[in-house]
Short mmCIF file of C-alpha atoms and ligand atoms in Angstrom, two decimals:
data_model
loop_
_atom_site.label_atom_id
_atom_site.label_comp_id
_atom_site.label_asym_id
_atom_site.label_seq_id
_atom_site.Cartn_x
_atom_site.Cartn_y
_atom_site.Cartn_z
CA UNK A 299 113.41 103.49 94.28
CA UNK A 300 115.23 102.70 97.22
CA UNK A 301 114.49 103.38 101.09
CA UNK A 302 117.13 105.58 101.46
CA UNK A 303 117.36 107.32 97.80
CA UNK A 304 113.48 108.20 99.00
CA UNK A 305 115.25 110.14 102.24
CA UNK A 306 117.72 111.47 100.64
CA UNK A 307 115.38 113.57 98.29
CA UNK A 308 114.11 115.13 102.02
CA UNK A 309 115.56 118.34 102.37
CA UNK A 310 115.46 117.67 106.10
CA UNK A 311 116.18 121.64 107.83
CA UNK A 312 113.22 122.07 105.74
CA UNK A 313 111.01 119.39 107.38
CA UNK A 314 107.29 120.26 109.09
CA UNK A 315 107.36 119.17 112.54
CA UNK A 316 103.82 117.87 112.87
CA UNK A 317 101.92 116.10 109.61
CA UNK A 318 98.84 115.55 109.44
CA UNK A 319 96.67 113.30 107.43
CA UNK A 320 92.89 113.04 106.16
CA UNK A 321 93.25 108.88 104.89
CA UNK A 322 90.84 109.83 103.08
CA UNK A 323 89.11 107.23 99.21
CA UNK A 324 89.30 103.76 100.69
CA UNK A 325 85.85 103.21 99.69
CA UNK A 326 85.82 104.66 96.25
CA UNK A 327 89.54 102.76 95.79
CA UNK A 328 88.05 99.85 96.41
CA UNK A 329 84.62 100.11 94.52
CA UNK A 330 86.63 100.88 91.31
CA UNK A 331 88.30 98.00 92.01
CA UNK A 332 84.73 96.13 92.68
CA UNK A 333 85.81 95.19 96.12
CA UNK A 334 84.14 96.03 98.77
CA UNK A 335 84.18 99.39 101.10
CA UNK A 336 86.30 97.16 103.80
CA UNK A 337 88.78 95.85 101.19
CA UNK A 338 89.18 99.10 100.58
CA UNK A 339 89.72 99.99 104.90
CA UNK A 340 91.77 96.44 104.94
CA UNK A 341 93.99 98.80 102.39
CA UNK A 342 94.63 101.69 103.90
CA UNK A 343 95.90 99.55 107.38
CA UNK A 344 98.61 98.43 104.61
CA UNK A 345 99.26 102.66 103.40
CA UNK A 346 99.51 103.34 106.58
CA UNK A 347 101.77 100.69 107.89
CA UNK A 348 104.48 101.69 104.98
CA UNK A 349 103.56 106.36 105.96
CA UNK A 350 104.55 105.25 109.40
CA UNK A 351 107.86 103.35 108.71
CA UNK A 352 108.99 106.76 106.51
CA UNK A 353 107.88 109.06 109.33
CA UNK A 354 109.83 106.57 111.48
CA UNK A 355 113.26 106.65 108.98
CA UNK A 356 112.58 110.96 108.13
CA UNK A 357 112.79 110.82 112.55
CA UNK A 358 109.90 113.60 111.93
CA UNK A 359 108.55 115.08 115.01
CA UNK A 360 105.49 114.02 114.95
CA UNK A 361 102.21 112.51 112.37
CA UNK A 362 97.98 112.61 113.05
CA UNK A 363 95.85 110.05 111.23
CA UNK A 364 92.06 111.20 110.62
CA UNK A 365 90.97 107.60 111.63
CA UNK A 366 87.48 107.81 112.75
CA UNK A 367 85.36 111.65 113.09
CA UNK A 368 82.67 111.76 115.50
CA UNK A 369 80.69 111.94 112.68
CA UNK A 370 81.48 108.01 111.21
CA UNK A 371 78.96 106.58 113.38
CA UNK A 372 76.85 107.26 110.64
CA UNK A 373 78.13 105.16 108.62
CA UNK A 374 75.86 101.69 108.51
CA UNK A 375 76.05 98.89 111.43
CA UNK A 376 78.58 96.98 108.87
CA UNK A 377 81.40 99.42 108.35
CA UNK A 378 81.64 100.89 111.39
CA UNK A 379 81.72 96.94 112.81
CA UNK A 380 84.49 96.33 109.96
CA UNK A 381 85.96 98.88 111.25
CA UNK A 382 85.83 98.91 115.02
CA UNK A 383 87.45 94.98 114.39
CA UNK A 384 91.01 96.42 112.56
CA UNK A 385 91.06 99.34 114.92
CA UNK A 386 91.60 96.34 116.99
CA UNK A 387 93.19 94.05 115.16
CA UNK A 388 95.91 96.89 113.91
CA UNK A 389 96.73 96.97 117.47
CA UNK A 390 97.19 93.80 118.01
CA UNK A 391 99.24 93.67 115.51
CA UNK A 392 101.24 96.66 114.81
CA UNK A 393 101.67 97.29 118.85
CA UNK A 394 105.23 96.02 119.52
CA UNK A 395 106.52 97.33 116.32
CA UNK A 396 106.22 100.70 117.06
CA UNK A 397 107.45 100.11 120.50
CA UNK A 398 110.45 98.72 119.23
CA UNK A 399 110.71 102.37 116.93
CA UNK A 400 110.50 104.24 119.47
CA UNK A 401 107.17 105.35 118.64
CA UNK A 402 105.38 107.36 121.08
CA UNK A 403 101.39 106.28 119.97
CA UNK A 404 98.42 108.52 121.54
CA UNK A 405 94.46 108.77 121.04
CA UNK A 406 92.72 111.61 119.92
CA UNK A 407 89.17 112.14 120.63
CA UNK A 408 86.16 110.42 123.04
CA UNK A 409 87.20 106.56 122.97
CA UNK A 410 84.32 106.02 125.34
CA UNK A 411 81.83 105.10 122.88
CA UNK A 412 84.32 101.73 121.61
CA UNK A 413 84.34 98.28 123.27
CA UNK A 414 85.69 98.22 126.75
CA UNK A 415 88.16 95.72 123.96
CA UNK A 416 89.01 98.63 122.27
CA UNK A 417 89.68 100.43 124.78
CA UNK A 418 91.71 98.77 126.78
CA UNK A 419 93.65 98.03 123.68
CA UNK A 420 94.06 101.21 123.92
CA UNK A 421 95.42 101.85 126.97
CA UNK A 422 97.45 99.21 126.59
CA UNK A 423 99.24 99.90 123.62
CA UNK A 424 99.77 103.37 124.77
CA UNK A 425 100.81 102.87 128.11
CA UNK A 426 103.90 100.81 126.49
CA UNK A 427 104.58 103.87 124.46
CA UNK A 428 103.97 106.05 126.96
CA UNK A 429 108.04 107.13 127.67
CA UNK A 430 109.24 106.69 124.26
CA UNK A 431 111.29 109.53 122.59
CA UNK A 432 110.76 108.36 119.02
CA UNK A 433 107.79 109.95 116.26
CA UNK A 434 104.26 110.83 118.12
CA UNK A 435 101.80 109.14 115.85
CA UNK A 436 98.70 110.12 117.20
CA UNK A 437 95.65 108.27 116.28
CA UNK A 438 92.26 110.52 115.96
CA UNK A 439 89.85 107.73 116.51
CA UNK A 440 86.06 108.59 117.94
CA UNK A 441 87.36 112.16 117.42
CA UNK A 442 86.08 116.23 116.07
CA UNK A 443 88.06 119.38 115.70
CA UNK A 444 84.18 121.12 116.90
CA UNK A 445 83.79 118.23 119.73
CA UNK A 446 87.59 118.90 121.33
CA UNK A 447 87.32 122.77 121.47
CA UNK A 448 84.25 121.97 123.25
CA UNK A 449 85.29 119.38 125.49
CA UNK A 450 87.82 121.75 126.34
CA UNK A 451 86.32 124.58 126.46
CA UNK A 452 83.78 122.48 130.04
CA UNK A 453 87.07 121.78 131.43
CA UNK A 454 87.46 125.43 131.71
CA UNK A 455 84.73 126.62 132.80
CA UNK A 456 84.43 123.70 135.26
CA UNK A 457 87.69 125.29 136.70
CA UNK A 458 86.45 128.32 136.57
CA UNK A 459 83.24 127.55 138.24
CA UNK A 460 85.54 125.87 140.47
CA UNK A 461 87.16 129.21 141.37
CA UNK A 462 90.78 127.71 140.11
CA UNK A 463 91.06 129.97 137.46
CA UNK A 464 89.71 133.49 136.27
CA UNK A 465 88.29 134.17 133.05
CA UNK A 466 90.86 136.64 132.44
CA UNK A 467 93.73 133.61 132.68
CA UNK A 468 92.28 132.38 129.63
CA UNK A 469 94.54 132.72 126.88
CA UNK A 470 95.31 130.21 123.43
CA UNK A 471 98.72 128.91 125.46
CA UNK A 472 95.74 128.23 128.25
CA UNK A 473 93.01 126.53 125.49
CA UNK A 474 95.49 124.11 124.02
CA UNK A 475 96.76 122.90 127.24
CA UNK A 476 92.90 121.55 127.08
CA UNK A 477 92.86 119.70 124.04
CA UNK A 478 94.02 116.33 122.93
CA UNK A 479 96.54 117.43 120.88
CA UNK A 480 98.67 119.34 124.30
CA UNK A 481 102.43 118.62 124.51
CA UNK A 482 102.28 118.84 120.25
CA UNK A 483 104.18 120.53 118.18
CA UNK A 484 100.82 122.94 115.80
CA UNK A 485 100.12 120.88 112.12
CA UNK A 486 102.34 122.52 110.02
CA UNK A 487 101.53 120.34 106.93
CA UNK A 488 98.57 118.57 106.28
CA UNK A 489 97.45 116.48 103.40
CA UNK A 490 94.33 114.78 102.26
CA UNK A 491 94.00 111.99 100.18
CA UNK A 492 91.14 111.32 97.97
CA UNK A 493 90.89 114.16 95.94
CA UNK A 494 87.96 116.78 98.09
CA UNK A 495 89.41 119.75 99.16
CA UNK A 496 87.89 120.04 102.69
CA UNK A 497 89.50 120.27 106.12
CA UNK A 498 86.09 117.62 108.29
CA UNK A 499 86.09 118.42 111.17
CA UNK A 500 89.86 117.71 112.07
CA UNK A 501 92.06 119.57 113.95
CA UNK A 502 90.77 123.02 113.98
CA UNK A 503 92.58 124.83 115.51
CA UNK A 504 95.92 122.67 115.73
CA UNK A 505 96.45 123.44 111.54
CA UNK A 506 95.60 127.19 112.18
CA UNK A 507 98.92 127.31 109.50
CA UNK A 508 98.57 124.79 108.61
CA UNK A 509 100.58 124.38 104.47
CA UNK A 510 97.15 122.28 102.76
CA UNK A 511 98.72 119.08 100.36
CA UNK A 512 95.46 117.87 98.48
CA UNK A 513 95.92 114.71 95.98
CA UNK A 514 93.39 112.87 94.14
CA UNK A 515 95.21 109.91 95.36
CA UNK A 516 93.87 107.43 96.94
CA UNK A 517 94.70 106.58 100.32
CA UNK A 518 95.57 102.68 99.24
CA UNK A 519 97.27 104.11 96.52
CA UNK A 520 99.38 107.44 98.65
CA UNK A 521 102.92 106.15 98.21
CA UNK A 522 106.26 107.14 100.38
CA UNK A 523 106.89 108.76 97.42
CA UNK A 524 104.30 110.67 97.57
CA UNK A 525 104.47 111.07 101.33
CA UNK A 526 107.73 112.46 100.31
CA UNK A 527 106.93 114.36 97.90
CA UNK A 528 104.62 116.51 100.15
CA UNK A 529 107.38 117.10 102.94
CA UNK A 530 109.04 118.43 99.11
CA UNK A 531 106.49 120.65 98.16
CA UNK A 532 106.21 121.97 102.38
CA UNK A 533 109.38 122.93 102.07
CA UNK A 534 109.05 125.17 99.46
CA UNK A 535 106.22 127.40 100.83
CA UNK A 536 106.12 130.41 102.64
CA UNK A 537 105.27 130.67 105.25
CA UNK A 538 104.22 134.01 107.11
CA UNK A 539 101.53 133.60 110.18
CA UNK A 540 100.01 136.65 109.26
CA UNK A 541 102.58 138.77 109.23
CA UNK A 542 105.24 139.76 106.32
CA UNK A 543 108.78 138.13 105.29
CA UNK A 544 111.49 140.80 104.84
CA UNK A 545 113.66 139.14 102.93
C1 LIG B 633 87.98 107.38 105.29
O1 LIG B 633 87.69 106.72 103.46
C2 LIG B 633 88.17 106.01 105.61
C3 LIG B 633 87.95 106.12 106.95
C4 LIG B 633 86.94 106.89 107.44
C5 LIG B 633 88.32 105.29 107.02
C6 LIG B 633 90.47 105.09 108.08
C7 LIG B 633 90.53 104.15 108.01
C8 LIG B 633 91.65 103.53 107.88
C9 LIG B 633 92.34 104.01 106.69
C10 LIG B 633 92.06 102.24 107.86
C11 LIG B 633 91.35 101.66 110.04
C12 LIG B 633 92.66 102.73 110.19
C13 LIG B 633 93.63 102.29 111.44
C14 LIG B 633 94.38 103.08 112.63
C15 LIG B 633 93.73 101.03 112.00
P1 LIG B 633 85.89 106.53 103.18
O2 LIG B 633 85.65 105.37 103.52
O3 LIG B 633 85.28 107.82 103.29
O4 LIG B 633 86.59 106.68 101.28
P2 LIG B 633 85.55 107.36 100.11
O5 LIG B 633 85.64 109.08 100.51
O6 LIG B 633 85.85 107.04 98.90
O7 LIG B 633 84.38 106.58 100.53
#
């Protein structure tokens, strides 16, 4: 299917504003091909590039991908080092094209444990794109939903201790302002590839009312076509946000 035909399949009035993806199954995909797990991550980067292009063409408002969790440090050192190398290469190779596509790149997570090189690449890429007005593309790296919520609580506790606000003034919206995702729309659609049926500590606050889309497809084989299918499927969901839809 041509790119235009694919994009025409989507009813633009029923698009999610914010799509989040748990890019799982890279390792399993590689094992099935008789390759090293690292080859799965390399293939995952190629898939990510195609998904971002599709998001740009669809004028999606926000796309967030789970690239490295706070728990992923427990993986073998060689795999962690390989992933770090991929992040670095990705930022180096992709940042100009992202910028030309008006993408606004952000990182969610701690990131201070990354190497000075990666930290400076993150800083320079996000600075470069900070005034862009296209797709908000967020990479969650050294990210955990619980960790993000704890960091937000700590920031608010400091503000209360300093007398800047009172405990009673803390509302859901005040809390959201301290999250990494400040300024982003809530997650409408959460996609997980790789067949597992769990959230894995991803965007716990932001996905409170997200529609969930689980697919057995391993991330390297997740195509723009399936991405568009997930968006079309989202358009058919009956979202009630705890209320009732009166017809
Ligand atoms: C999960 O698959 C995937 C990851 C932990 C890393 C995701 C990273 C990429 C797609 C590439 C790098 C991303 C960027 C932004 C450059 P898994 O390894 O857990 O697969 P498995 O469940 O089959 O073992």
